[in-house]
mmCIF file of C-alpha atoms and ligand atoms in Angstrom:
data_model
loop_
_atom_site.group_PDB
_atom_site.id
_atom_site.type_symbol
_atom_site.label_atom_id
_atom_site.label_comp_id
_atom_site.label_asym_id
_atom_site.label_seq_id
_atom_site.Cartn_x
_atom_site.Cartn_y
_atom_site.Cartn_z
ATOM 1 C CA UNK A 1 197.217 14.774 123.632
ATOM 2 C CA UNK A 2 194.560 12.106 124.996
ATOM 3 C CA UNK A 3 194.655 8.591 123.202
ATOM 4 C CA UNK A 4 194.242 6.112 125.160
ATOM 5 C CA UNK A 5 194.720 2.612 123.399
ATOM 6 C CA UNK A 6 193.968 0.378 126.371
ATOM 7 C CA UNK A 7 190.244 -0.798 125.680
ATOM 8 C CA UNK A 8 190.584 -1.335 122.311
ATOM 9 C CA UNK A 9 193.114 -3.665 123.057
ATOM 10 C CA UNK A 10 191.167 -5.519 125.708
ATOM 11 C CA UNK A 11 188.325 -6.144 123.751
ATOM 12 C CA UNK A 12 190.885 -7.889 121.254
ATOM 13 C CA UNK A 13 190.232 -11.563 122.775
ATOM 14 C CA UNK A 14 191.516 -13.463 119.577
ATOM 15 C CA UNK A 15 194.132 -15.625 121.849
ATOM 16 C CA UNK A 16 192.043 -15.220 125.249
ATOM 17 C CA UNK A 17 191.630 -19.328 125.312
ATOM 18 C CA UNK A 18 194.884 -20.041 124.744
ATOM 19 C CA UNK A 19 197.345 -21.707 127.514
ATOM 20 C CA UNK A 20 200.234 -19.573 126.022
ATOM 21 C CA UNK A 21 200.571 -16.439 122.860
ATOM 22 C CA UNK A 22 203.337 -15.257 121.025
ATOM 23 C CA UNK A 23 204.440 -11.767 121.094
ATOM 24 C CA UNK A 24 207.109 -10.043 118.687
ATOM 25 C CA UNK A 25 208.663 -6.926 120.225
ATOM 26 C CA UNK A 26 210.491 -4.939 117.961
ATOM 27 C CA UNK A 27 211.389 -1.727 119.757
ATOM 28 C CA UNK A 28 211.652 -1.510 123.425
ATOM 29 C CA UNK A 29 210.086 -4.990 123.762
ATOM 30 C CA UNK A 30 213.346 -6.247 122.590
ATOM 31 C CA UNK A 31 215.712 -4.815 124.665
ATOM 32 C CA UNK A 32 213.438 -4.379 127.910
ATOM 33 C CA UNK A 33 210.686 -6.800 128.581
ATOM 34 C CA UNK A 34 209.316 -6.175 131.587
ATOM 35 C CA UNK A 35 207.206 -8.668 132.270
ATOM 36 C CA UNK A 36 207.516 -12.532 132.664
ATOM 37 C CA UNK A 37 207.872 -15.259 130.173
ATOM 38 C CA UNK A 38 207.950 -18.706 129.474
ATOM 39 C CA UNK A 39 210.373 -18.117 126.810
ATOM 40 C CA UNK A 40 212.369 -16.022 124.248
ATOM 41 C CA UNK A 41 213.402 -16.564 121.293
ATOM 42 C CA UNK A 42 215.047 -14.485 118.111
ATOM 43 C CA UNK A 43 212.121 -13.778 115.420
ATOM 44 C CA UNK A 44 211.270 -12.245 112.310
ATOM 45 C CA UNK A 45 208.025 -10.711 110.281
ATOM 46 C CA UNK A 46 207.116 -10.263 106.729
ATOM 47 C CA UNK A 47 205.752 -7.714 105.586
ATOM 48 C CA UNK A 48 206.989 -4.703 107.709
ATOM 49 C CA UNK A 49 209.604 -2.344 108.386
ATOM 50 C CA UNK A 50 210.929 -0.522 111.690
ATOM 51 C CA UNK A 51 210.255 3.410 111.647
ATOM 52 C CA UNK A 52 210.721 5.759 114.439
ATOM 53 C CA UNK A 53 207.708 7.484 113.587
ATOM 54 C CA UNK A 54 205.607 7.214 115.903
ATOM 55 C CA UNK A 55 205.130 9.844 118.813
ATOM 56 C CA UNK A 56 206.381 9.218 122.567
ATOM 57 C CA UNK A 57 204.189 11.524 124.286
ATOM 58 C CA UNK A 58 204.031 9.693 128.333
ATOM 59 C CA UNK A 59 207.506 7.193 128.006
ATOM 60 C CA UNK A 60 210.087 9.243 125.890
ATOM 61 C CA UNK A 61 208.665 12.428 126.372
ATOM 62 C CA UNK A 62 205.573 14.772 126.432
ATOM 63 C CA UNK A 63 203.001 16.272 125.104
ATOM 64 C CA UNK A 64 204.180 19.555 124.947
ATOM 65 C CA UNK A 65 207.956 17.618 123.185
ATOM 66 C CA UNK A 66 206.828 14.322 122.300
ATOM 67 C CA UNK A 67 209.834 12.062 121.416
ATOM 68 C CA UNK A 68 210.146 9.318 118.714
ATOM 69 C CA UNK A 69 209.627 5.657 119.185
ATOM 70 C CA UNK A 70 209.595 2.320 116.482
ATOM 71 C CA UNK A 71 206.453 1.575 115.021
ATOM 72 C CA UNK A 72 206.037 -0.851 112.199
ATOM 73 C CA UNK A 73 204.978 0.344 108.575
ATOM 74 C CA UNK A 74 203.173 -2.095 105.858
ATOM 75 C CA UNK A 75 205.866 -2.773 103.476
ATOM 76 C CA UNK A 76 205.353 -5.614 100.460
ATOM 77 C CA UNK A 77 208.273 -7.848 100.749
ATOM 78 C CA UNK A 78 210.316 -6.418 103.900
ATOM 79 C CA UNK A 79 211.398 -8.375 106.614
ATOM 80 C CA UNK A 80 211.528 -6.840 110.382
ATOM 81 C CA UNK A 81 213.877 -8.741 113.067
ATOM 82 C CA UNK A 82 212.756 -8.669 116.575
ATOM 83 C CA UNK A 83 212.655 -10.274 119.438
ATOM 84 C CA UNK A 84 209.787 -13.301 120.407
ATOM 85 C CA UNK A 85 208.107 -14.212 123.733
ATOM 86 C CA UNK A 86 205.725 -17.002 124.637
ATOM 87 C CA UNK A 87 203.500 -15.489 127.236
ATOM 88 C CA UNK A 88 200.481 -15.797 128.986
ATOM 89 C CA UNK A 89 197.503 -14.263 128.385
ATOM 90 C CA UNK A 90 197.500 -12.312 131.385
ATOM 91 C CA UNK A 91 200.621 -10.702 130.567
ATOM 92 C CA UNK A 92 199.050 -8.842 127.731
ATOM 93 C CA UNK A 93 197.225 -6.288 130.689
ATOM 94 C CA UNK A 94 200.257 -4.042 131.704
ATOM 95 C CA UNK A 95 201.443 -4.216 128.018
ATOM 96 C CA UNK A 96 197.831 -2.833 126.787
ATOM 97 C CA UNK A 97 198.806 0.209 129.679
ATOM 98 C CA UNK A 98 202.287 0.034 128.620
ATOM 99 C CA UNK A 99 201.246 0.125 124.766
ATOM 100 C CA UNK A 100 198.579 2.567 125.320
ATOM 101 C CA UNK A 101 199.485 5.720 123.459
ATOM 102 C CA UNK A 102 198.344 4.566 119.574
ATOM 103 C CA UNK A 103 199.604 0.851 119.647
ATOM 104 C CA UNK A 104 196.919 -1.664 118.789
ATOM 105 C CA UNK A 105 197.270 -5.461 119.099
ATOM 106 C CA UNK A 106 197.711 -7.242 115.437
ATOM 107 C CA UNK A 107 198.285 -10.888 114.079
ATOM 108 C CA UNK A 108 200.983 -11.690 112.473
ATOM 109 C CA UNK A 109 203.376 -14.904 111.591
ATOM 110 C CA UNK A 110 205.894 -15.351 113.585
ATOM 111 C CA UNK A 111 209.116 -17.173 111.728
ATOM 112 C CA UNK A 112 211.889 -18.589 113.902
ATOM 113 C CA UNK A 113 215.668 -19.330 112.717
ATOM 114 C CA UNK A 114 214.724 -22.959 112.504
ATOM 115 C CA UNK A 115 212.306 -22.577 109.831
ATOM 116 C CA UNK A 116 209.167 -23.240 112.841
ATOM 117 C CA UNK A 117 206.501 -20.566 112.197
ATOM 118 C CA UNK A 118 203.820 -19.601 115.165
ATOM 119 C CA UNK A 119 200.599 -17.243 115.192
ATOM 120 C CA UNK A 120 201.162 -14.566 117.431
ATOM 121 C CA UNK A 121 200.816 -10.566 118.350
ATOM 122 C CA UNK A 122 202.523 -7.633 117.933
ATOM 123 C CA UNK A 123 201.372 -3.671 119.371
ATOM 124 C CA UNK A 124 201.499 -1.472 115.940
ATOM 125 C CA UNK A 125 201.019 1.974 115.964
ATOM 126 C CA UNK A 126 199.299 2.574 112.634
ATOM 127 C CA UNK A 127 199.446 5.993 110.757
ATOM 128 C CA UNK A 128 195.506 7.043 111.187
ATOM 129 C CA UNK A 129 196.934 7.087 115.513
ATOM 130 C CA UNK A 130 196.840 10.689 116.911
ATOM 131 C CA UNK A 131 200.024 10.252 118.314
ATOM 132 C CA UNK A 132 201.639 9.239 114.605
ATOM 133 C CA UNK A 133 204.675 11.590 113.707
ATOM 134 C CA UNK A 134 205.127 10.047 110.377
ATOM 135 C CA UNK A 135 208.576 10.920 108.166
ATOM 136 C CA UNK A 136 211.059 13.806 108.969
ATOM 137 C CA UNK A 137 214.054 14.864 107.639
ATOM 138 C CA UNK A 138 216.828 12.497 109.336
ATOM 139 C CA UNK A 139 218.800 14.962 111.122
ATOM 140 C CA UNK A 140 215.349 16.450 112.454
ATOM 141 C CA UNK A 141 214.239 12.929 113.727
ATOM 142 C CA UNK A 142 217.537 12.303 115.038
ATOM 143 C CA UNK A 143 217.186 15.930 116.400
ATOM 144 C CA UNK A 144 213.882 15.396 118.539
ATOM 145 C CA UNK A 145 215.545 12.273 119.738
ATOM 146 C CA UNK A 146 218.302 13.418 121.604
ATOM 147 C CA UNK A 147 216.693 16.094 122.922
ATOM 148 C CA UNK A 148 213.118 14.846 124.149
ATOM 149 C CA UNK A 149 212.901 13.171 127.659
ATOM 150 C CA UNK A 150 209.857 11.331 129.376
ATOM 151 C CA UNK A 151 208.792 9.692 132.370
ATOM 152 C CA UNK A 152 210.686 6.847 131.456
ATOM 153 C CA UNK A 153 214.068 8.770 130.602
ATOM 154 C CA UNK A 154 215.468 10.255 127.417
ATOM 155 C CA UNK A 155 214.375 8.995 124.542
ATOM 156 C CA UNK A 156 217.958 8.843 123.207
ATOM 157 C CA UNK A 157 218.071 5.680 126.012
ATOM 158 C CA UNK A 158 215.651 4.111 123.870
ATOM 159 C CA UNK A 159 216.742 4.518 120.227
ATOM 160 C CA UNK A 160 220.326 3.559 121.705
ATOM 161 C CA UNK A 161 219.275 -0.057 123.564
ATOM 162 C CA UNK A 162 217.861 -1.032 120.470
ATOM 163 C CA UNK A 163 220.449 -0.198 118.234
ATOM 164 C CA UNK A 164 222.567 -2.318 120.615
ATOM 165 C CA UNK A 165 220.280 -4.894 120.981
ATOM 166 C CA UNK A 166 219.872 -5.355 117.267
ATOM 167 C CA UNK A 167 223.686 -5.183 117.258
ATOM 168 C CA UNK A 168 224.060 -8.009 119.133
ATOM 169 C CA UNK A 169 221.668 -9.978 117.351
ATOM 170 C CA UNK A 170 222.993 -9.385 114.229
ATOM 171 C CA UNK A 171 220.421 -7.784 112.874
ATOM 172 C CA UNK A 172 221.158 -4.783 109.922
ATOM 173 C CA UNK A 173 218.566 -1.757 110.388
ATOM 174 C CA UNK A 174 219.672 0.944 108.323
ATOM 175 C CA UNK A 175 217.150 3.219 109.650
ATOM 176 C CA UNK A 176 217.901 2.597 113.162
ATOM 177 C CA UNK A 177 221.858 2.715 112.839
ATOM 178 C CA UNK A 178 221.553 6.036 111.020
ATOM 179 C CA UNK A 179 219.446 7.881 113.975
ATOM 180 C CA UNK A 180 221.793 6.071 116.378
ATOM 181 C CA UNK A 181 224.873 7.815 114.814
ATOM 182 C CA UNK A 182 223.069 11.252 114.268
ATOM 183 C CA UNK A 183 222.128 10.977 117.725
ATOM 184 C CA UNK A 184 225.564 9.702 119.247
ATOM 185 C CA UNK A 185 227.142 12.734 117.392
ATOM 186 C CA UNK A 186 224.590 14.966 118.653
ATOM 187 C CA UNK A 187 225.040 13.902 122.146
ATOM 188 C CA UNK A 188 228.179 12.006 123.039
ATOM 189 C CA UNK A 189 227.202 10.674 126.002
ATOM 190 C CA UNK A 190 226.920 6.939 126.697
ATOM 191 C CA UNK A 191 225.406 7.100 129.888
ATOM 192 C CA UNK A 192 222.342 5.023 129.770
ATOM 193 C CA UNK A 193 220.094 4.211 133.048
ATOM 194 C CA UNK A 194 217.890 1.254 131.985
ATOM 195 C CA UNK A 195 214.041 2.432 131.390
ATOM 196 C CA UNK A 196 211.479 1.502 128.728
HETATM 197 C C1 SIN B 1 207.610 -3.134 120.533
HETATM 198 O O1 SIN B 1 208.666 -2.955 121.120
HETATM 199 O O2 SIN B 1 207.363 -4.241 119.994
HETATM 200 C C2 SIN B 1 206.537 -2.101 120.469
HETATM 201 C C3 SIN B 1 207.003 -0.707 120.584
HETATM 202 C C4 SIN B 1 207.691 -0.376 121.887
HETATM 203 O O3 SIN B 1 207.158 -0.701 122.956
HETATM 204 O O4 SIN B 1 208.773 0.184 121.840
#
């Protein structure tokens, strides 16, 4: 599987003359930044739901057993609750290599709790990417993800941190909380190093 999202990204210079960007993370980005930043704060989207259906084939697994990761699909009227950081410009290199396999950088609104509302980024993995998995059966999703391991650990790690990290911010995902349960009952263990 080659796809290699990296250059695309780069030529993407919409916030290049800014001081300071906004980024949402809604996946790993919320649980495991990675990278420095001025600040973080609790944010939502409009417009977009959470989906694990997007292949893993170099962090949660490979190409021969790609795993599952979040991805964002369009979705009138839905609201996705994530996690916000105010970054620098620079920081946006190792994400674009982090990003790489089918995540492209996209606008979007940022809303805070306060009501304050900010231009910023997101990395969406859109359905025409070679890497896209699209829709399975639950228990086959669920499946794939506690079974398929990467460079960066099991992908199980993943779908887990999130569902704890969305936990603790109060945030409702049906989606995710129903993979997280499958996969819990599929594999007991609670034994999580910390990884992307
Ligand atoms: C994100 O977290 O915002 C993007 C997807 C990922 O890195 O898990």
């Amino acid at each position: 599987m080659v796809l290699d999202t990296t250059q695309r990204n780069r030529r993407m210079t919409h916030f290049d003359d800014h001081e300071a960007i906004w980024l949402f993370g809604y996946g790993s980005l919320i649980w495991k930044a990675g990278f420095a930043y001025l600040e973080r704060r609790p944010a939502h989207i409009h417009g977009w739901v959470r989906r694990f259906w997007q292949g893993s084939h170099d962090h949660r697994g490979t190409p021969e057993a790609p795993g599952r990761v979040a991805t964002l699909l369009p979705r009138p009227g839905a609201v996705c609750h994530g996690m916000a950081y105010r970054i620098t410009p620079e920081t946006l290199r190792p994400l674009d290599v982090r990003e790489k396999n089918g995540y492209l950088r996209e606008i979007t609104t940022l809303h805070f709790a306060d009501g304050d509302t900010a231009q910023g980024l997101t990395y969406i993995a859109t359905e025409d990417n070679a890497a896209f998995l699209g829709e399975a059966e639950p228990a086959a999703m669920a499946r794939q993800i506690a079974e398929a391991h990467g460079p960066s650990g099991p992908n199980s790690d993943y779908l887990l941190h999130l569902a704890d990290a969305l936990d603790a911010l109060g945030v409702a995902d049906p989606h995710v909380a129903d993979l997280a349960r499958r996969v819990r009952a599929h594999s007991p263990t609670d034994d999580r190093p910390q990884a992307r």
